[in-house]
Amino acid sequence: MKGSKKWFKGYWTDEHYLDKYSGAQRNANNDYVAVKADEEQLIAVIVDAAERGGNAQRFAEHWSTLLLTTYTQPTRLPLNILLRELHKTLVPEFLHERASYSLVDIDLRNNSGEIIYVGDCLLAVVTGSQTYRVSRPHVINHTFTSLGDSYAHILTRVLKANRFMPPERIGFTWQQGDKLLLSTDGYWQWQADGQTQCSDDASALHIIPDGSGCHFTAETEDTNFRVYI
């Protein structure tokens, strides 16, 4: 990555690593990732669209690329105002779609960053064999703990056209040698269950800061996912 500034949308080339698997109970993988990176900063948006409304894949691509390109402009509106303006673009094409999303803004020089998210696309810091979640999913059983895990799929914040929901913002840091893991809820569930095949879409972007930028390697099993450079 050193000295280069390129756009990557979707899967990565040999410099990047993105696991992406279609769920057995899904007709198609409706996750999408967009990234912009240089030797000082990495910004990534991951979107997990629900399989409803008939336009989930396009919805995920639209929101991830639009949010990234506007967020990374040299001059931009304050975040909540920006998100409200972008939210207006969901009408009329995406009236029935729903999605979770996360944006991570990573300062590679200072080992710090911020996650801005709605729903259950999460960020974790991996230290050796230990994984520490930075963010918690916006699900109803975290608000009402007596409901139990059977309600973990019910979101309390979601991206949808008929109502704007503000994101949660959390700052984070990491130590040299740690890995950052940005992923959809299907990936976390798949890892927790230890199954060879996941029922939901499972996507994860592995980010490995190395002191002079980021190091990535590539792996993919989804031939329907596109990459743009």
mmCIF file of C-alpha atoms in Angstrom:
data_model
loop_
_atom_site.group_PDB
_atom_site.id
_atom_site.type_symbol
_atom_site.label_atom_id
_atom_site.label_comp_id
_atom_site.label_asym_id
_atom_site.label_seq_id
_atom_site.Cartn_x
_atom_site.Cartn_y
_atom_site.Cartn_z
ATOM 1 C CA MET A 1 0.000 0.000 0.000
ATOM 2 C CA LYS A 2 2.885 2.379 0.578
ATOM 3 C CA GLY A 3 2.766 5.342 -1.772
ATOM 4 C CA SER A 4 -0.428 4.219 -3.510
ATOM 5 C CA LYS A 5 -3.948 5.609 -3.417
ATOM 6 C CA LYS A 6 -6.504 3.378 -5.087
ATOM 7 C CA TRP A 7 -10.211 2.708 -4.837
ATOM 8 C CA PHE A 8 -11.304 -0.829 -4.101
ATOM 9 C CA LYS A 9 -14.982 -1.818 -4.145
ATOM 10 C CA GLY A 10 -15.855 -5.379 -3.294
ATOM 11 C CA TYR A 11 -13.176 -8.017 -3.382
ATOM 12 C CA TRP A 12 -9.535 -7.144 -3.205
ATOM 13 C CA THR A 13 -6.591 -7.823 -5.454
ATOM 14 C CA ASP A 14 -3.500 -9.642 -4.198
ATOM 15 C CA GLU A 15 -2.864 -6.806 -1.732
ATOM 16 C CA HIS A 16 -6.138 -7.293 0.126
ATOM 17 C CA TYR A 17 -8.046 -9.908 2.039
ATOM 18 C CA LEU A 18 -11.814 -10.332 2.107
ATOM 19 C CA ASP A 19 -13.592 -13.521 3.121
ATOM 20 C CA LYS A 20 -17.030 -13.661 1.523
ATOM 21 C CA TYR A 21 -19.431 -16.580 1.603
ATOM 22 C CA SER A 22 -23.051 -16.833 0.482
ATOM 23 C CA GLY A 23 -25.404 -18.258 3.096
ATOM 24 C CA ALA A 24 -27.049 -21.596 2.384
ATOM 25 C CA GLN A 25 -30.477 -20.080 3.087
ATOM 26 C CA ARG A 26 -29.911 -17.027 0.878
ATOM 27 C CA ASN A 27 -30.450 -16.676 -2.875
ATOM 28 C CA ALA A 28 -27.400 -14.427 -3.242
ATOM 29 C CA ASN A 29 -24.753 -12.723 -1.137
ATOM 30 C CA ASN A 30 -26.075 -9.250 -0.311
ATOM 31 C CA ASP A 31 -22.981 -7.926 1.478
ATOM 32 C CA TYR A 32 -20.818 -5.217 -0.027
ATOM 33 C CA VAL A 33 -17.571 -3.533 0.985
ATOM 34 C CA ALA A 34 -15.889 -0.354 -0.268
ATOM 35 C CA VAL A 35 -12.433 0.782 0.833
ATOM 36 C CA LYS A 36 -10.097 3.719 0.337
ATOM 37 C CA ALA A 37 -6.577 3.483 1.766
ATOM 38 C CA ASP A 38 -3.130 5.018 1.685
ATOM 39 C CA GLU A 39 -0.109 4.719 3.970
ATOM 40 C CA GLU A 40 -1.666 6.988 6.638
ATOM 41 C CA GLN A 41 -5.378 6.230 6.650
ATOM 42 C CA LEU A 42 -7.833 3.467 5.795
ATOM 43 C CA ILE A 43 -11.574 4.014 5.495
ATOM 44 C CA ALA A 44 -13.920 1.096 4.864
ATOM 45 C CA VAL A 45 -17.695 0.702 4.620
ATOM 46 C CA ILE A 46 -19.363 -2.701 4.943
ATOM 47 C CA VAL A 47 -23.082 -3.188 4.264
ATOM 48 C CA ASP A 48 -25.235 -6.257 4.931
ATOM 49 C CA ALA A 49 -28.594 -5.922 3.162
ATOM 50 C CA ALA A 50 -31.591 -8.042 4.122
ATOM 51 C CA GLU A 51 -33.014 -10.299 1.445
ATOM 52 C CA ARG A 52 -36.242 -8.379 1.005
ATOM 53 C CA GLY A 53 -37.542 -5.777 -1.388
ATOM 54 C CA GLY A 54 -36.022 -7.416 -4.456
ATOM 55 C CA ASN A 55 -33.032 -5.094 -4.811
ATOM 56 C CA ALA A 56 -30.762 -6.010 -1.902
ATOM 57 C CA GLN A 57 -27.480 -6.354 -3.785
ATOM 58 C CA ARG A 58 -27.863 -3.022 -5.540
ATOM 59 C CA PHE A 59 -28.897 -1.404 -2.226
ATOM 60 C CA ALA A 60 -25.750 -2.639 -0.476
ATOM 61 C CA GLU A 61 -23.501 -1.469 -3.309
ATOM 62 C CA HIS A 62 -25.244 1.917 -3.520
ATOM 63 C CA TRP A 63 -24.919 2.740 0.166
ATOM 64 C CA SER A 64 -21.354 1.508 0.652
ATOM 65 C CA THR A 65 -19.898 3.347 -2.340
ATOM 66 C CA LEU A 66 -21.941 6.523 -1.860
ATOM 67 C CA LEU A 67 -21.092 6.789 1.827
ATOM 68 C CA LEU A 68 -17.406 6.173 1.231
ATOM 69 C CA THR A 69 -17.028 8.623 -1.658
ATOM 70 C CA THR A 70 -18.827 11.450 0.160
ATOM 71 C CA TYR A 71 -17.225 10.778 3.555
ATOM 72 C CA THR A 72 -13.740 10.973 2.055
ATOM 73 C CA GLN A 73 -14.244 14.300 0.270
ATOM 74 C CA PRO A 74 -11.731 16.993 1.346
ATOM 75 C CA THR A 75 -14.624 19.151 2.537
ATOM 76 C CA ARG A 76 -17.807 17.533 3.744
ATOM 77 C CA LEU A 77 -20.784 18.220 5.963
ATOM 78 C CA PRO A 78 -20.831 17.229 9.654
ATOM 79 C CA LEU A 79 -21.502 13.508 9.884
ATOM 80 C CA ASN A 80 -25.144 13.472 10.972
ATOM 81 C CA ILE A 81 -26.079 16.126 8.402
ATOM 82 C CA LEU A 82 -24.170 14.212 5.715
ATOM 83 C CA LEU A 83 -25.936 10.951 6.570
ATOM 84 C CA ARG A 84 -29.344 12.617 6.487
ATOM 85 C CA GLU A 85 -28.596 14.008 3.030
ATOM 86 C CA LEU A 86 -27.389 10.634 1.768
ATOM 87 C CA HIS A 87 -30.446 8.979 3.275
ATOM 88 C CA LYS A 88 -32.621 10.969 0.868
ATOM 89 C CA THR A 89 -31.021 9.089 -2.047
ATOM 90 C CA LEU A 90 -32.787 5.883 -0.963
ATOM 91 C CA VAL A 91 -36.076 7.211 -2.371
ATOM 92 C CA PRO A 92 -37.619 6.036 -4.642
ATOM 93 C CA GLU A 93 -35.355 3.133 -5.691
ATOM 94 C CA PHE A 94 -34.931 1.476 -2.278
ATOM 95 C CA LEU A 95 -38.295 1.943 -0.562
ATOM 96 C CA HIS A 96 -38.485 -1.627 0.746
ATOM 97 C CA GLU A 97 -34.854 -2.557 1.390
ATOM 98 C CA ARG A 98 -33.201 -2.847 4.818
ATOM 99 C CA ALA A 99 -29.541 -3.057 5.812
ATOM 100 C CA SER A 100 -26.948 -2.860 8.541
ATOM 101 C CA TYR A 101 -23.731 -0.944 7.883
ATOM 102 C CA SER A 102 -20.468 0.127 9.471
ATOM 103 C CA LEU A 103 -17.889 2.708 8.476
ATOM 104 C CA VAL A 104 -14.423 2.490 10.027
ATOM 105 C CA ASP A 105 -12.043 5.442 9.837
ATOM 106 C CA ILE A 106 -8.563 4.230 10.786
ATOM 107 C CA ASP A 107 -5.522 6.436 11.511
ATOM 108 C CA LEU A 108 -2.599 4.141 10.699
ATOM 109 C CA ARG A 109 -0.051 6.558 12.132
ATOM 110 C CA ASN A 110 -1.503 6.695 15.648
ATOM 111 C CA ASN A 111 -3.036 3.200 15.978
ATOM 112 C CA SER A 112 -6.485 4.661 16.524
ATOM 113 C CA GLY A 113 -9.806 4.919 14.760
ATOM 114 C CA GLU A 114 -13.566 5.261 14.947
ATOM 115 C CA ILE A 115 -16.420 2.997 13.939
ATOM 116 C CA ILE A 116 -19.726 4.559 12.853
ATOM 117 C CA TYR A 117 -22.458 1.961 12.587
ATOM 118 C CA VAL A 118 -26.133 1.037 12.428
ATOM 119 C CA GLY A 119 -27.236 -2.560 12.970
ATOM 120 C CA ASP A 120 -25.000 -5.582 13.407
ATOM 121 C CA CYS A 121 -21.925 -5.195 11.185
ATOM 122 C CA LEU A 122 -19.212 -5.245 13.831
ATOM 123 C CA LEU A 123 -15.539 -4.455 14.412
ATOM 124 C CA ALA A 124 -13.115 -6.434 16.550
ATOM 125 C CA VAL A 125 -9.446 -6.203 17.494
ATOM 126 C CA VAL A 126 -7.634 -9.541 17.317
ATOM 127 C CA THR A 127 -4.643 -9.872 19.665
ATOM 128 C CA GLY A 128 -2.984 -13.239 19.274
ATOM 129 C CA SER A 129 -5.704 -15.811 19.909
ATOM 130 C CA GLN A 130 -7.990 -13.319 21.653
ATOM 131 C CA THR A 131 -10.748 -11.360 19.893
ATOM 132 C CA TYR A 132 -12.100 -8.177 21.505
ATOM 133 C CA ARG A 133 -15.247 -6.694 20.023
ATOM 134 C CA VAL A 134 -15.176 -2.923 19.740
ATOM 135 C CA SER A 135 -18.871 -2.552 18.890
ATOM 136 C CA ARG A 136 -22.056 -4.270 20.046
ATOM 137 C CA PRO A 137 -24.898 -5.077 17.655
ATOM 138 C CA HIS A 138 -28.075 -2.994 17.732
ATOM 139 C CA VAL A 139 -30.400 -5.881 18.565
ATOM 140 C CA ILE A 140 -33.407 -5.976 20.844
ATOM 141 C CA ASN A 141 -32.052 -8.527 23.315
ATOM 142 C CA HIS A 142 -29.214 -6.136 24.188
ATOM 143 C CA THR A 143 -31.832 -3.547 25.142
ATOM 144 C CA PHE A 144 -34.122 -6.027 26.899
ATOM 145 C CA THR A 145 -31.760 -8.674 28.226
ATOM 146 C CA SER A 146 -34.567 -10.907 29.505
ATOM 147 C CA LEU A 147 -35.536 -11.749 25.898
ATOM 148 C CA GLY A 148 -32.566 -14.055 25.336
ATOM 149 C CA ASP A 149 -30.614 -15.022 22.227
ATOM 150 C CA SER A 150 -33.673 -16.130 20.265
ATOM 151 C CA TYR A 151 -34.364 -12.418 19.622
ATOM 152 C CA ALA A 152 -30.807 -11.594 18.500
ATOM 153 C CA HIS A 153 -31.901 -11.200 14.866
ATOM 154 C CA ILE A 154 -34.301 -8.312 15.631
ATOM 155 C CA LEU A 155 -32.509 -5.011 14.988
ATOM 156 C CA THR A 156 -33.231 -1.811 16.922
ATOM 157 C CA ARG A 157 -31.381 0.350 14.386
ATOM 158 C CA VAL A 158 -31.459 -0.285 10.654
ATOM 159 C CA LEU A 159 -30.876 1.591 7.403
ATOM 160 C CA LYS A 160 -34.224 2.021 5.621
ATOM 161 C CA ALA A 161 -35.789 4.633 3.377
ATOM 162 C CA ASN A 162 -38.846 5.559 5.457
ATOM 163 C CA ARG A 163 -36.953 6.511 8.625
ATOM 164 C CA PHE A 164 -33.504 7.935 9.319
ATOM 165 C CA MET A 165 -31.719 6.309 12.261
ATOM 166 C CA PRO A 166 -28.543 7.981 13.536
ATOM 167 C CA PRO A 167 -25.463 5.784 13.924
ATOM 168 C CA GLU A 168 -23.534 4.952 17.048
ATOM 169 C CA ARG A 169 -19.918 6.164 17.148
ATOM 170 C CA ILE A 170 -17.133 4.417 19.081
ATOM 171 C CA GLY A 171 -13.432 5.208 19.193
ATOM 172 C CA PHE A 172 -10.851 2.441 19.436
ATOM 173 C CA THR A 173 -7.109 1.772 19.553
ATOM 174 C CA TRP A 174 -4.861 -1.215 18.907
ATOM 175 C CA GLN A 175 -1.289 -2.319 19.534
ATOM 176 C CA GLN A 176 1.398 -3.141 17.025
ATOM 177 C CA GLY A 177 0.864 -6.694 15.785
ATOM 178 C CA ASP A 178 -2.924 -6.674 16.256
ATOM 179 C CA LYS A 179 -5.372 -7.342 13.442
ATOM 180 C CA LEU A 180 -8.646 -5.486 12.842
ATOM 181 C CA LEU A 181 -11.662 -7.505 11.756
ATOM 182 C CA LEU A 182 -14.685 -5.797 10.181
ATOM 183 C CA SER A 183 -17.494 -8.234 9.461
ATOM 184 C CA THR A 184 -21.193 -8.921 9.050
ATOM 185 C CA ASP A 185 -23.268 -10.740 11.661
ATOM 186 C CA GLY A 186 -23.309 -13.896 9.558
ATOM 187 C CA TYR A 187 -19.536 -14.166 9.858
ATOM 188 C CA TRP A 188 -19.631 -13.928 13.665
ATOM 189 C CA GLN A 189 -22.397 -16.523 13.882
ATOM 190 C CA TRP A 190 -20.552 -18.838 11.527
ATOM 191 C CA GLN A 191 -17.368 -18.596 13.603
ATOM 192 C CA ALA A 192 -19.265 -19.152 16.857
ATOM 193 C CA ASP A 193 -21.110 -22.213 15.526
ATOM 194 C CA GLY A 194 -18.010 -23.766 13.982
ATOM 195 C CA GLN A 195 -19.992 -25.028 10.991
ATOM 196 C CA THR A 196 -18.541 -25.778 7.559
ATOM 197 C CA GLN A 197 -21.441 -23.979 5.861
ATOM 198 C CA CYS A 198 -23.186 -20.838 7.062
ATOM 199 C CA SER A 199 -26.914 -20.201 6.793
ATOM 200 C CA ASP A 200 -26.499 -16.411 6.477
ATOM 201 C CA ASP A 201 -24.147 -14.336 4.312
ATOM 202 C CA ALA A 202 -20.724 -14.149 5.970
ATOM 203 C CA SER A 203 -18.194 -11.467 5.026
ATOM 204 C CA ALA A 204 -15.119 -10.148 6.806
ATOM 205 C CA LEU A 205 -12.383 -7.681 5.949
ATOM 206 C CA HIS A 206 -9.082 -8.452 7.697
ATOM 207 C CA ILE A 207 -6.930 -5.337 8.193
ATOM 208 C CA ILE A 208 -3.339 -5.847 9.342
ATOM 209 C CA PRO A 209 -1.520 -2.567 10.120
ATOM 210 C CA ASP A 210 2.244 -3.053 9.845
ATOM 211 C CA GLY A 211 3.643 0.328 10.919
ATOM 212 C CA SER A 212 4.046 1.713 7.394
ATOM 213 C CA GLY A 213 0.497 1.220 6.137
ATOM 214 C CA CYS A 214 -1.516 -1.977 5.943
ATOM 215 C CA HIS A 215 -0.857 -5.518 4.824
ATOM 216 C CA PHE A 216 -3.554 -7.581 3.150
ATOM 217 C CA THR A 217 -3.758 -10.965 1.461
ATOM 218 C CA ALA A 218 -6.555 -12.180 -0.797
ATOM 219 C CA GLU A 219 -9.072 -14.981 -0.504
ATOM 220 C CA THR A 220 -12.562 -15.305 -1.975
ATOM 221 C CA GLU A 221 -15.139 -17.950 -2.763
ATOM 222 C CA ASP A 222 -17.830 -15.738 -4.296
ATOM 223 C CA THR A 223 -17.414 -15.508 -8.067
ATOM 224 C CA ASN A 224 -20.432 -13.204 -8.397
ATOM 225 C CA PHE A 225 -18.769 -10.417 -6.446
ATOM 226 C CA ARG A 226 -17.040 -7.707 -8.472
ATOM 227 C CA VAL A 227 -13.882 -5.669 -7.905
ATOM 228 C CA TYR A 228 -13.117 -2.207 -9.288
ATOM 229 C CA ILE A 229 -9.676 -0.602 -9.173
#
